[in-house]
mmCIF file of C-alpha atoms and ligand atoms in Angstrom:
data_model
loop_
_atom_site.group_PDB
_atom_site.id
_atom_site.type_symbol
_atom_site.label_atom_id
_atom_site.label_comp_id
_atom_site.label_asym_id
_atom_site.label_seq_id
_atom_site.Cartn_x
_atom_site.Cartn_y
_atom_site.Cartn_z
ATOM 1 C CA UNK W 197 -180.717 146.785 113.102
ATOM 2 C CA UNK W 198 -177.862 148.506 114.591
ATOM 3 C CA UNK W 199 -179.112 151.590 117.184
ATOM 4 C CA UNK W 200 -178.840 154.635 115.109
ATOM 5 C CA UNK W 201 -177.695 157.926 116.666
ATOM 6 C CA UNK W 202 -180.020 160.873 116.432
ATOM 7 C CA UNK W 203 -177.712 163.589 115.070
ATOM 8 C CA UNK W 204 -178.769 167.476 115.982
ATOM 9 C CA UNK W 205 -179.150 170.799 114.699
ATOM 10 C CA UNK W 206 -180.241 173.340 117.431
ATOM 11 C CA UNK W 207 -181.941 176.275 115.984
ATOM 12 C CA UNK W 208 -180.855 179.466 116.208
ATOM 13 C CA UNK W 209 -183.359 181.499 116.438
ATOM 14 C CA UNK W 210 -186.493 180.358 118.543
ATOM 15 C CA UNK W 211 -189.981 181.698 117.639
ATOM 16 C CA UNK W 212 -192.581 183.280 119.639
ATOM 17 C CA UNK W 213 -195.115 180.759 121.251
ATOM 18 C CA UNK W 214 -198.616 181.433 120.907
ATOM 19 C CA UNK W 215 -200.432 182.350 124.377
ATOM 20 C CA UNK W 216 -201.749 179.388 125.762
ATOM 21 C CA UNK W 217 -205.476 180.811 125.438
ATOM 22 C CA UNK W 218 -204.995 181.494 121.312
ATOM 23 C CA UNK W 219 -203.545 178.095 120.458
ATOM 24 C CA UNK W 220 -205.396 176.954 117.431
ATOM 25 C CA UNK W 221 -205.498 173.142 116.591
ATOM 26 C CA UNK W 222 -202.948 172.081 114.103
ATOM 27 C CA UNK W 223 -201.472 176.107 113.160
ATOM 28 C CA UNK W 224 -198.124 176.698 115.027
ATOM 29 C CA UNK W 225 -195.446 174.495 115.051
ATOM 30 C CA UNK W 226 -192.331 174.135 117.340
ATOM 31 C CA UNK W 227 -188.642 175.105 116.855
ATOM 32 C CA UNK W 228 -187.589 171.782 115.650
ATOM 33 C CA UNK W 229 -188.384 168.208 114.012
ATOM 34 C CA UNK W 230 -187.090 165.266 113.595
ATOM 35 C CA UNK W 231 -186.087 163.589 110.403
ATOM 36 C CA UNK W 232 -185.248 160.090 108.944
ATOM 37 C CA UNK W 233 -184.629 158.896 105.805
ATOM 38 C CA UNK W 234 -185.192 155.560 104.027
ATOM 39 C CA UNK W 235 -183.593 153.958 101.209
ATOM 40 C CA UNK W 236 -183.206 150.759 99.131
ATOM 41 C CA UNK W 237 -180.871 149.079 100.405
ATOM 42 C CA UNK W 238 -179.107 151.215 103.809
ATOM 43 C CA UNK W 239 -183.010 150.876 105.168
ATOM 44 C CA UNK W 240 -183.471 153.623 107.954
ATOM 45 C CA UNK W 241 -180.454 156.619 108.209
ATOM 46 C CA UNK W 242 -179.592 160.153 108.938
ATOM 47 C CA UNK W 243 -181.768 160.062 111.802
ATOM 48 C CA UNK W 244 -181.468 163.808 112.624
ATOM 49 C CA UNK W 245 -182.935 166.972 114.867
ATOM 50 C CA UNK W 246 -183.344 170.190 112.916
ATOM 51 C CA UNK W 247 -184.837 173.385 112.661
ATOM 52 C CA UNK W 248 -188.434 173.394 111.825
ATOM 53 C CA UNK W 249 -188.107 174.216 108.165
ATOM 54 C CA UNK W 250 -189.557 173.257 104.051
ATOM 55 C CA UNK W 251 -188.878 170.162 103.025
ATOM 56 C CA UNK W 252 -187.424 170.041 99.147
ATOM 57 C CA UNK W 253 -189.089 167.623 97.220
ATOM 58 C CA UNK W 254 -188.806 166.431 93.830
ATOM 59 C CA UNK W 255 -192.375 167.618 92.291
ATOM 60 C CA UNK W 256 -192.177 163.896 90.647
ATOM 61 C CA UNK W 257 -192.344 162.367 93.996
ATOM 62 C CA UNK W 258 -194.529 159.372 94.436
ATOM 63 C CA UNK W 259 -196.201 160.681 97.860
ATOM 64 C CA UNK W 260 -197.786 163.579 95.525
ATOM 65 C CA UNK W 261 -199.409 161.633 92.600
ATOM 66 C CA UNK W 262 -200.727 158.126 94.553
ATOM 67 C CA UNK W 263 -200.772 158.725 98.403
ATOM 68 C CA UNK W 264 -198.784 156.455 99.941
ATOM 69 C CA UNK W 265 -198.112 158.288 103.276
ATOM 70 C CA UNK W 266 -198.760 156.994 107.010
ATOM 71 C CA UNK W 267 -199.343 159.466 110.149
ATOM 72 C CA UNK W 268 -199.880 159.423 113.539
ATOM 73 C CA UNK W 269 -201.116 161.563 116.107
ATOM 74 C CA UNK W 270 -200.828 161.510 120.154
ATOM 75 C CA UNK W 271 -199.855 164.273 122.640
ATOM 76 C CA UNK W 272 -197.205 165.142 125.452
ATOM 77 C CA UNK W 273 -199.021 166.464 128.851
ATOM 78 C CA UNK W 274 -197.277 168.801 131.328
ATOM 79 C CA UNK W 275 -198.110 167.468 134.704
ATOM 80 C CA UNK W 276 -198.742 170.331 137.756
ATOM 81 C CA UNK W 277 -195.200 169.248 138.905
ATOM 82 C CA UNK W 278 -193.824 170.670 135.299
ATOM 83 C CA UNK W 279 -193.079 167.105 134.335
ATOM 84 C CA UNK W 280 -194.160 165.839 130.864
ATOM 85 C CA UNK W 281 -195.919 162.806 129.448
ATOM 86 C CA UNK W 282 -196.712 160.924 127.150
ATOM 87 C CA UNK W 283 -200.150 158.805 126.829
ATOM 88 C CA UNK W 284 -199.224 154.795 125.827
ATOM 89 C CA UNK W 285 -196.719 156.009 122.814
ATOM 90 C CA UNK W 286 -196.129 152.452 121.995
ATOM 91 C CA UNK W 287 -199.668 151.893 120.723
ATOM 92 C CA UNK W 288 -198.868 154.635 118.316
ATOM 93 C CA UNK W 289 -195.641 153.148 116.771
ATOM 94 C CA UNK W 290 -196.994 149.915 116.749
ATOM 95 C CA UNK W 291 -200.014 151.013 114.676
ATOM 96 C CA UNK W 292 -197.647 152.739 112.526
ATOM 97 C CA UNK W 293 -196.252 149.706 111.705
ATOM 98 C CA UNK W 294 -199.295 147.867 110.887
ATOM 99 C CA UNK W 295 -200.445 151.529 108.558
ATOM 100 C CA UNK W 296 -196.772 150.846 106.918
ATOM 101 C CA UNK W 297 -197.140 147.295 106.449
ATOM 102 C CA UNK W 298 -200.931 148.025 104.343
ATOM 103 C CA UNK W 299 -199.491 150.859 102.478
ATOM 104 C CA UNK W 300 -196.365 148.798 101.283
ATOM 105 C CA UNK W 301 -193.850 151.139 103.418
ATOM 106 C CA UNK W 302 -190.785 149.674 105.305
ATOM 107 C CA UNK W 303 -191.330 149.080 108.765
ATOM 108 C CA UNK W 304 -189.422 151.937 111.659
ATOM 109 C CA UNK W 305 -187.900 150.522 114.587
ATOM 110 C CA UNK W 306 -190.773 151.135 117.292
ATOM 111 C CA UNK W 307 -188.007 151.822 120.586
ATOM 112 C CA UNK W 308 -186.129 153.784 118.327
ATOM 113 C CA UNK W 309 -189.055 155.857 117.384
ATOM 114 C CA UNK W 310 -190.474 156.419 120.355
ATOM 115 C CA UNK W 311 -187.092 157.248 121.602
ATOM 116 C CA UNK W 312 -186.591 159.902 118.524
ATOM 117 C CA UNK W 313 -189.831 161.406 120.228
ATOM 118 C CA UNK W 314 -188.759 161.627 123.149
ATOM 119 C CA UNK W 315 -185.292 163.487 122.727
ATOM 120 C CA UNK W 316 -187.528 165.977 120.228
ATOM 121 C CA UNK W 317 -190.235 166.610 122.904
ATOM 122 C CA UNK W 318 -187.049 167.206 124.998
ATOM 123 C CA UNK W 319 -185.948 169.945 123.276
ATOM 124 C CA UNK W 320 -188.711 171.804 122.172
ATOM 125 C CA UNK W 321 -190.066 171.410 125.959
ATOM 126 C CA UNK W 322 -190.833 175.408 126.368
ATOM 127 C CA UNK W 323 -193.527 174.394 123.894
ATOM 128 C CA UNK W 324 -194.965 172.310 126.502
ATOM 129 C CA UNK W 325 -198.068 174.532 127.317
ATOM 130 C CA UNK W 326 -199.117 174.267 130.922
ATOM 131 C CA UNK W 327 -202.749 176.030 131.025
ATOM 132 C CA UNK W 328 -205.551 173.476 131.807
ATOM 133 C CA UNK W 329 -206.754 171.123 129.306
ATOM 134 C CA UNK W 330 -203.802 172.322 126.451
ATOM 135 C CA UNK W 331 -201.091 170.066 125.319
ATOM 136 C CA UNK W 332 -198.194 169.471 122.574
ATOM 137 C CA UNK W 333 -199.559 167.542 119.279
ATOM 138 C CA UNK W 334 -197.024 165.096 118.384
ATOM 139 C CA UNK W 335 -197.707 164.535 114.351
ATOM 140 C CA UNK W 336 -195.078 161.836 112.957
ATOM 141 C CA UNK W 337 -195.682 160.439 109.511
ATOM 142 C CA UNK W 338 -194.212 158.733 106.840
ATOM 143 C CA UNK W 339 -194.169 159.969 102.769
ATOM 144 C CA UNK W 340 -192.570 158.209 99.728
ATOM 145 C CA UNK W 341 -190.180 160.700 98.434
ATOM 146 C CA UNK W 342 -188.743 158.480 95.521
ATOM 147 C CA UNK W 343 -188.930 160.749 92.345
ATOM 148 C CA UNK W 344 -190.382 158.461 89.729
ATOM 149 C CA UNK W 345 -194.295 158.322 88.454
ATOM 150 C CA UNK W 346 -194.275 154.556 88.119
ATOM 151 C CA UNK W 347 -197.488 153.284 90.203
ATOM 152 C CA UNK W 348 -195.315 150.316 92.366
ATOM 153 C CA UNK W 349 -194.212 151.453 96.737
ATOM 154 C CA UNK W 350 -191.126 153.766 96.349
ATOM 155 C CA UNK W 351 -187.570 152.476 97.180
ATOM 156 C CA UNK W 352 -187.245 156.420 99.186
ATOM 157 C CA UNK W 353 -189.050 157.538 101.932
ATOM 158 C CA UNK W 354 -188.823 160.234 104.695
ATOM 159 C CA UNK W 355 -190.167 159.811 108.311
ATOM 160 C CA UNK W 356 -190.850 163.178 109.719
ATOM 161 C CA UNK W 357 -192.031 164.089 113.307
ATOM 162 C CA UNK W 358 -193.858 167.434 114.143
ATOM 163 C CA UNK W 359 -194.727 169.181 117.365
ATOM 164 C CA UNK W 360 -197.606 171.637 117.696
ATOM 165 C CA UNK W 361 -199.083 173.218 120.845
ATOM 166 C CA UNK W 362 -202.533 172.584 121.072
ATOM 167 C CA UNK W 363 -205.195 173.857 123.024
ATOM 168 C CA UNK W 364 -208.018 172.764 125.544
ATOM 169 C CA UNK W 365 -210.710 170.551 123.245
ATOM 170 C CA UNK W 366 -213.489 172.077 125.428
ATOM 171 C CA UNK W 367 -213.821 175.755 126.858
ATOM 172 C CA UNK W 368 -216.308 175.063 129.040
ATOM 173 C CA UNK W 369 -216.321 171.353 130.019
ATOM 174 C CA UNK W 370 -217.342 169.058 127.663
ATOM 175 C CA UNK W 371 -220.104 169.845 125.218
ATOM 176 C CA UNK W 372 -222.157 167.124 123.316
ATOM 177 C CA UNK W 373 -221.658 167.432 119.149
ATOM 178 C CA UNK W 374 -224.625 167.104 116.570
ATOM 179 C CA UNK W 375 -223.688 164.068 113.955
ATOM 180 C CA UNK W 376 -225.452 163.472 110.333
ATOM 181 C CA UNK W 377 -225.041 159.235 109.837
ATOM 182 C CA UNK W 378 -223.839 158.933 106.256
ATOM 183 C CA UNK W 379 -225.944 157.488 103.783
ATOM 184 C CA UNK W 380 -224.442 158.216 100.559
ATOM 185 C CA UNK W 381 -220.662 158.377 101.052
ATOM 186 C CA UNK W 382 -218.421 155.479 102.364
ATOM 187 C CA UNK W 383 -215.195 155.969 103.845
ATOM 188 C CA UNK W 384 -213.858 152.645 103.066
ATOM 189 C CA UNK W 385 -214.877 149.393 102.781
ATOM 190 C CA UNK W 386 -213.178 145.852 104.328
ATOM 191 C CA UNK W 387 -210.262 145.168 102.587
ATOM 192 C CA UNK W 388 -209.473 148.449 101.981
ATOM 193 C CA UNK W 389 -207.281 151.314 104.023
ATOM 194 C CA UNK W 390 -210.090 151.682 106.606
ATOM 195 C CA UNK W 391 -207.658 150.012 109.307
ATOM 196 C CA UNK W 392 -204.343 151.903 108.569
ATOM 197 C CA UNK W 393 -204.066 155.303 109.255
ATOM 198 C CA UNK W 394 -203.517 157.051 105.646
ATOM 199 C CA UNK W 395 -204.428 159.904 104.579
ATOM 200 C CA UNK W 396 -206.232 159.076 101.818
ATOM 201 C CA UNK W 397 -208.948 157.751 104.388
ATOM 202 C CA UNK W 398 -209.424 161.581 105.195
ATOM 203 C CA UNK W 399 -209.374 162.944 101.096
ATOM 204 C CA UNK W 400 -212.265 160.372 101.077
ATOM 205 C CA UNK W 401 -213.940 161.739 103.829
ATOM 206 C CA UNK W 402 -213.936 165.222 102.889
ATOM 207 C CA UNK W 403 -216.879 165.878 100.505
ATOM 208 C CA UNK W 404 -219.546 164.358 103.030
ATOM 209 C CA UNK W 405 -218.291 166.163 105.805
ATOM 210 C CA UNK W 406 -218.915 169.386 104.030
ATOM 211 C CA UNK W 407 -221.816 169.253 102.838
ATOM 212 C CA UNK W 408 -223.548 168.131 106.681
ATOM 213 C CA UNK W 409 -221.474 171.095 107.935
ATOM 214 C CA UNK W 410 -223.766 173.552 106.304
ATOM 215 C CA UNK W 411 -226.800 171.709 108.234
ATOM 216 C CA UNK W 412 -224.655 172.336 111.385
ATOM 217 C CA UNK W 413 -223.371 169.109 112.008
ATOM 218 C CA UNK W 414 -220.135 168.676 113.548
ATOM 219 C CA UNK W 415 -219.173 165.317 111.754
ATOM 220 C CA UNK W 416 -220.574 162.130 110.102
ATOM 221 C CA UNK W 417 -221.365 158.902 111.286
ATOM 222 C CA UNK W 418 -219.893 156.293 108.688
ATOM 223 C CA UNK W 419 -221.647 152.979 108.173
ATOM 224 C CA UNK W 420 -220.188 149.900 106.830
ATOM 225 C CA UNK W 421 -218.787 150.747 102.764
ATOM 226 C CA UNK W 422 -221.407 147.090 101.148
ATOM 227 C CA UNK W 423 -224.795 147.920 103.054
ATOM 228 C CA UNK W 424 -224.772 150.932 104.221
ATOM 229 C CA UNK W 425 -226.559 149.505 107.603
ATOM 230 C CA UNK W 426 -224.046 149.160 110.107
ATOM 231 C CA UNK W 427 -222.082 151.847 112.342
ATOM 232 C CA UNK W 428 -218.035 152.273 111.681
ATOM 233 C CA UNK W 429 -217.062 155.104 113.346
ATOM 234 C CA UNK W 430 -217.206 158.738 113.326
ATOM 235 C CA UNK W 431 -214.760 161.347 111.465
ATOM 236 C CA UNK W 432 -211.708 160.628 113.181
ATOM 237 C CA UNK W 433 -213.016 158.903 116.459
ATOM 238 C CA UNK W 434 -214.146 156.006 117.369
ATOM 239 C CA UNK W 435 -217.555 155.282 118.418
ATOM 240 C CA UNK W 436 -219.672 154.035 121.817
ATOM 241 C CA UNK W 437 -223.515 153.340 122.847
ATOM 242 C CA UNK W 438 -224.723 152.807 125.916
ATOM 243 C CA UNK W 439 -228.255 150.282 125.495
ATOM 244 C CA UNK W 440 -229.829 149.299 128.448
ATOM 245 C CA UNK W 441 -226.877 149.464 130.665
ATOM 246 C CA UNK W 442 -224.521 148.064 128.488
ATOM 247 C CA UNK W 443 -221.875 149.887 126.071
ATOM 248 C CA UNK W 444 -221.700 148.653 122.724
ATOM 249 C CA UNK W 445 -218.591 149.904 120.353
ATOM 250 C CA UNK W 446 -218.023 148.501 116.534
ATOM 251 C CA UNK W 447 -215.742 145.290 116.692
ATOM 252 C CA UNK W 448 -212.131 145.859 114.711
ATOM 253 C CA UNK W 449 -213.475 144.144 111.407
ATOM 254 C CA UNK W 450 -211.024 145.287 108.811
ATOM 255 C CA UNK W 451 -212.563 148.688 107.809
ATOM 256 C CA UNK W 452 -212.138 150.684 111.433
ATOM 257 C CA UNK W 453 -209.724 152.468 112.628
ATOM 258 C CA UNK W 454 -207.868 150.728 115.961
ATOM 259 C CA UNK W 455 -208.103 153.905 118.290
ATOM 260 C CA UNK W 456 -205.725 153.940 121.229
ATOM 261 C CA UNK W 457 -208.665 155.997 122.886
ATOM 262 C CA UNK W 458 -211.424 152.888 122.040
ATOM 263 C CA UNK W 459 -208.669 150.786 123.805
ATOM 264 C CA UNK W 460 -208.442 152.703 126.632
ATOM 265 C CA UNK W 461 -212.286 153.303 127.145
ATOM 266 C CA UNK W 462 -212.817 149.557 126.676
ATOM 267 C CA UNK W 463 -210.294 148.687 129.286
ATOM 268 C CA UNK W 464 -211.613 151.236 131.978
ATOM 269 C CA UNK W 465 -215.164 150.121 131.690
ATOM 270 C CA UNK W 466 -213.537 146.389 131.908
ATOM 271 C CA UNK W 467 -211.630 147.943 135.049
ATOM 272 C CA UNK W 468 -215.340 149.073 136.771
ATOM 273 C CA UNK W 469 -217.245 146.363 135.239
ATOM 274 C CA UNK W 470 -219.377 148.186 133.076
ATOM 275 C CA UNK W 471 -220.592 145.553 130.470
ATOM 276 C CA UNK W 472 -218.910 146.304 127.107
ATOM 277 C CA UNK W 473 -219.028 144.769 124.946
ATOM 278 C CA UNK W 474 -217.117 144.642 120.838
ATOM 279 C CA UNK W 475 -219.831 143.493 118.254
ATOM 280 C CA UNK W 476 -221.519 145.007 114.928
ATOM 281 C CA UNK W 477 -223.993 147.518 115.747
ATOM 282 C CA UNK W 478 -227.110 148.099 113.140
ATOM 283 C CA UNK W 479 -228.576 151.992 112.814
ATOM 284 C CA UNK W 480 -231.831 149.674 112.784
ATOM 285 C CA UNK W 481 -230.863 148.445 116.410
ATOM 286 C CA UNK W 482 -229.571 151.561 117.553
ATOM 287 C CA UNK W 483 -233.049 153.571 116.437
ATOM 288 C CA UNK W 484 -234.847 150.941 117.976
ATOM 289 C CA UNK W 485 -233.799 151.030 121.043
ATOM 290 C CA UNK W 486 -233.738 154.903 120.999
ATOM 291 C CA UNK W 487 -237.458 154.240 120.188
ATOM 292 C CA UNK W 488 -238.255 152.079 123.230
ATOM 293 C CA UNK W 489 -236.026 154.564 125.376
ATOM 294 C CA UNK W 490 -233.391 152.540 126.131
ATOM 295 C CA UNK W 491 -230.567 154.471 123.917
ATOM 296 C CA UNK W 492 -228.683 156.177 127.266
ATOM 297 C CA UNK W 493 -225.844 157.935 125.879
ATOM 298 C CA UNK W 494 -223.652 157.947 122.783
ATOM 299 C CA UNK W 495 -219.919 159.293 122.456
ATOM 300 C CA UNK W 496 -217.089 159.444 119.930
ATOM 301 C CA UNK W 497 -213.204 158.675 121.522
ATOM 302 C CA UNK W 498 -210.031 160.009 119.991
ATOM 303 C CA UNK W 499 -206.713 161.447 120.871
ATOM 304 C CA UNK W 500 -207.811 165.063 120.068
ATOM 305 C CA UNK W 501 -210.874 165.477 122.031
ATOM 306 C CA UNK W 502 -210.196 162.187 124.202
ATOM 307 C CA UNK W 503 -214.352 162.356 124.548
ATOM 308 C CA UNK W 504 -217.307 163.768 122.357
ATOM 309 C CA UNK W 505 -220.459 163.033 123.455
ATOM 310 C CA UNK W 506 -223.102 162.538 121.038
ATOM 311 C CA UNK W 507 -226.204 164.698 121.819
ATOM 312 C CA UNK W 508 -227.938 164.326 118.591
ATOM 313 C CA UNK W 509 -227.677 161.809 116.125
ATOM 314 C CA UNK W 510 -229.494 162.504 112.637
ATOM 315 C CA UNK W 511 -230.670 159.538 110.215
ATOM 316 C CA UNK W 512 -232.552 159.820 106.927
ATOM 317 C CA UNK W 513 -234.383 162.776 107.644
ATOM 318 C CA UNK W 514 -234.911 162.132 111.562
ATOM 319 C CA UNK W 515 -233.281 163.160 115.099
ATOM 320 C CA UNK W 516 -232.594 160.995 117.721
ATOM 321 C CA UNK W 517 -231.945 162.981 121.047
ATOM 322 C CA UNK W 518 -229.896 161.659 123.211
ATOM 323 C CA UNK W 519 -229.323 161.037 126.766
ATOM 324 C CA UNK W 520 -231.818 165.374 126.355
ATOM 325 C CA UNK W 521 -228.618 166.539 124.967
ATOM 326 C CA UNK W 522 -226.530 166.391 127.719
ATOM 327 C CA UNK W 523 -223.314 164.761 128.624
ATOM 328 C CA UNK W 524 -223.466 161.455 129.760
ATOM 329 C CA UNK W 525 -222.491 159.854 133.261
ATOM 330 C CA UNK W 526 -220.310 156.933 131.398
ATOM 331 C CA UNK W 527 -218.659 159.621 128.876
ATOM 332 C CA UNK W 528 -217.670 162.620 131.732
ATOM 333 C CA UNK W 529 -216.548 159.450 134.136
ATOM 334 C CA UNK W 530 -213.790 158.326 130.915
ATOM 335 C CA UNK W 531 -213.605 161.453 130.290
ATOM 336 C CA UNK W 532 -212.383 162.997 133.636
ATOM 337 C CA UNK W 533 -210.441 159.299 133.995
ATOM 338 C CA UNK W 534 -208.425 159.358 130.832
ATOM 339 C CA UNK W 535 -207.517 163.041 131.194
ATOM 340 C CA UNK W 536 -206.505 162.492 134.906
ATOM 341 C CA UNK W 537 -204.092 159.988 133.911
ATOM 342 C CA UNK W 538 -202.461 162.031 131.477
ATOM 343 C CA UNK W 539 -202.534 165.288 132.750
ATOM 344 C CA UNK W 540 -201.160 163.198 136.293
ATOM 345 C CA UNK W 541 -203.531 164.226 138.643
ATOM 346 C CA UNK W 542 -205.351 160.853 138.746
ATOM 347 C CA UNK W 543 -203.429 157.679 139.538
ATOM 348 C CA UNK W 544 -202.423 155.058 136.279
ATOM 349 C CA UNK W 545 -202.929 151.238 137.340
ATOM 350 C CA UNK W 546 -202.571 150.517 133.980
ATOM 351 C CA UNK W 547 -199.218 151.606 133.406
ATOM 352 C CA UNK W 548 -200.254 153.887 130.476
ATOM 353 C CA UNK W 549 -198.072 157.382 130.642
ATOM 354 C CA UNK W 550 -194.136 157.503 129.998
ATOM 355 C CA UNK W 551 -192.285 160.468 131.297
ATOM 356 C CA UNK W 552 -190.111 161.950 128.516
ATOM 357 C CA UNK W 553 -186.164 162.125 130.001
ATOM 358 C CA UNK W 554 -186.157 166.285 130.455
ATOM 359 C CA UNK W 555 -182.791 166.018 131.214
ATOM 360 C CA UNK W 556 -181.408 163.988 127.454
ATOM 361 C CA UNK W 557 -178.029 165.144 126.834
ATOM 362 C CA UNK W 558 -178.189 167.506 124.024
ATOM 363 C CA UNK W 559 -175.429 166.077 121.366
HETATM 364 C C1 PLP G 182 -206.789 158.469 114.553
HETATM 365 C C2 PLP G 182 -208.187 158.000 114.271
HETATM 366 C C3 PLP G 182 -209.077 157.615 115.296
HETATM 367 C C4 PLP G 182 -208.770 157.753 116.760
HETATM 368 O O1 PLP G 182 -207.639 157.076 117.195
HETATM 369 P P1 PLP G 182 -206.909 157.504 118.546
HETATM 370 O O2 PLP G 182 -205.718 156.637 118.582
HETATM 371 O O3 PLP G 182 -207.873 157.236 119.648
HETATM 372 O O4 PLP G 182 -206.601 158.954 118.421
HETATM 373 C C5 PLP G 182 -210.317 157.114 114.928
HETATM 374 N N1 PLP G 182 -210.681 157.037 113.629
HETATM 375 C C6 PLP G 182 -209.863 157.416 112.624
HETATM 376 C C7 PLP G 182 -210.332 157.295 111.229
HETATM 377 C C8 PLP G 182 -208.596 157.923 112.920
HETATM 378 O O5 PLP G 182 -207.803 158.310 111.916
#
């Protein structure tokens, strides 16, 4: 494919940013996005910068009546030295392409996505927010726009990146979450979406997660969609156990989501030779051994909260404390690792942040 150029429309007003203190997750949005469209048979074009604005759709189009959408989600960090960065963008756009490839959607050209995100994050950099622990979202995703109610993948699509300032996960350091283990509702089963990020994965998702939210529970543990006896993952994170020394995290078996946080958890404890180790995980197992006392900690990992440690886990009727409550040695130590790296303030042997160009010539 030909390099596109990314065409662009500077705004001309710019908004008021929220104050660093009041950002909300997911509520304000940036001056500008970026948007690309697709269709049968120029592939990828009008690769293009705009003004944050409505998109006009044809009320017909396929995204609205069966789903097929991809997204993605990962953040740009300011470092102390005003710099900003992004946290291993590639895995993003390569799981993109494996979402696309699932839901039937044409693949993107990773480098020139990443690229696109880049020269976006560029110019909306005021939006950048520098207080501790806050960031810039980076939401790009992919809907099929092709007006027609036919049930077959479209032949139009757009792919559409937006920016929102978000702020620090955790007020007060990190606080361990209460989680209700699903036994009614699946999420998915193998062979289904559970491995692409879709949004129908989250429509699925919704009805169990509000009716444990009355109880007080911050989010459910899924189990596997045929037996209903072993552990997925949690909401939208991925999940870990420490046993007896060793941390145990659901292998990749078709129905779980392939965090870029799980990656870089499992390759840290690699790096300090902490056993981990990638296998299916029972509840029977994991009660059991928080029965003989040998259950040390539990956490969730995802690009939003990087870490949530687990300091309650509820199954059929019973709690299992864990680790009294309290944050775990293994989840602060990723926890303060991960963030480190991205925020710059702890060293990357793995290669894992990419400074966006500050300086890209505005066109
Ligand atoms: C996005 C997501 C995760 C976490 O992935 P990260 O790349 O670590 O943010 C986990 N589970 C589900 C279902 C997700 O959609």
């Amino acid at each position: 494919m030909a390099e596109q150029t990314i065409r662009v429309q500077l705004s001309e007003t710019k908004k008021e940013k929220p104050k660093s203190d009041q950002l909300i997750f997911g509520r304000a949005f940036t001056d500008h996005m970026f948007v690309m469209d697709y269709s049968d048979p120029l592939g990828w074009h009008n690769a293009s910068i705009v003004p944050y604005q409505p998109l006009s759709i044809d009320p017909s189009a396929m995204v609205f009546h069966y789903g097929q959408s991809v997204f993605e989600g990962l953040k740009a960090f300011r470092t102390k030295d005003g710099d900003i960065q992004l946290f291993r963008p590639r895995k993003n756009f390569e799981r993109l392409n494996l979402s696309n490839d699932r839901l039937c959607i044409p693949p993107v050209d990773e480098a020139f996505a990443l690229k696109a995100i880049k020269k976006l994050v560029s110019i909306d950099k005021e939006w950048v927010p520098d207080a501790e622990g806050t960031s810039l979202y980076i939401r790009p995703f992919i809907i099929s726009t092709e007006p027609y109610l036919g049930v077959a993948p479209a032949s139009h699509y757009k792919f559409i990146v937006i920016l929102s300032p978000v702020g620090a996960y955790y007020k007060e350091g990190i606080n361990p979450i209460k989680i209700a283990v699903e036994n009614h509702y699946v999420r998915t089963v193998k062979g289904g979406t559970g491995e692409a990020k879709t949004g129908g994965n989250y429509a699925a998702s919704l009805k169990a997660q509000e009716l444990v939210s009355k109880d007080g529970f911050a989010q459910v543990l899924w189990l596997d969609g045929v037996e209903k006896k072993y552990i997925e993952e949690v909401g939208s994170m991925n999940v870990f156990f420490k046993i007896n020394g060793e941390v145990v995290t659901p292998e990749l078996n078709g129905s779980i989501l392939a965090g870029v946080t799980r990656d870089s958890v499992i390759e840290l404890l690699r790096h300090w030779n902490i056993p981990v180790s990638e296998r299916r995980i029972s509840m029977e197992e994991l009660r059991e051994a928080y029965l003989d006392g040998t259950l040390e900690e539990a956490f969730g990992s995802g690009t939003a909260a990087v870490i949530s440690p687990i300091g309650q886990l509820t199954w059929e009727g019973k709690d299992m404390v864990i680790n009294e409550g309290k944050t775990g040695e293994i989840s602060q130590k990723v926890y303060d690792t991960i963030t480190g790296i991205q925020y710059g303030t702890s060293e990357d042997p793995f290669g894992w942040v990419e400074e966006v160009e500050a300086k890209t010539t505005v066109k």
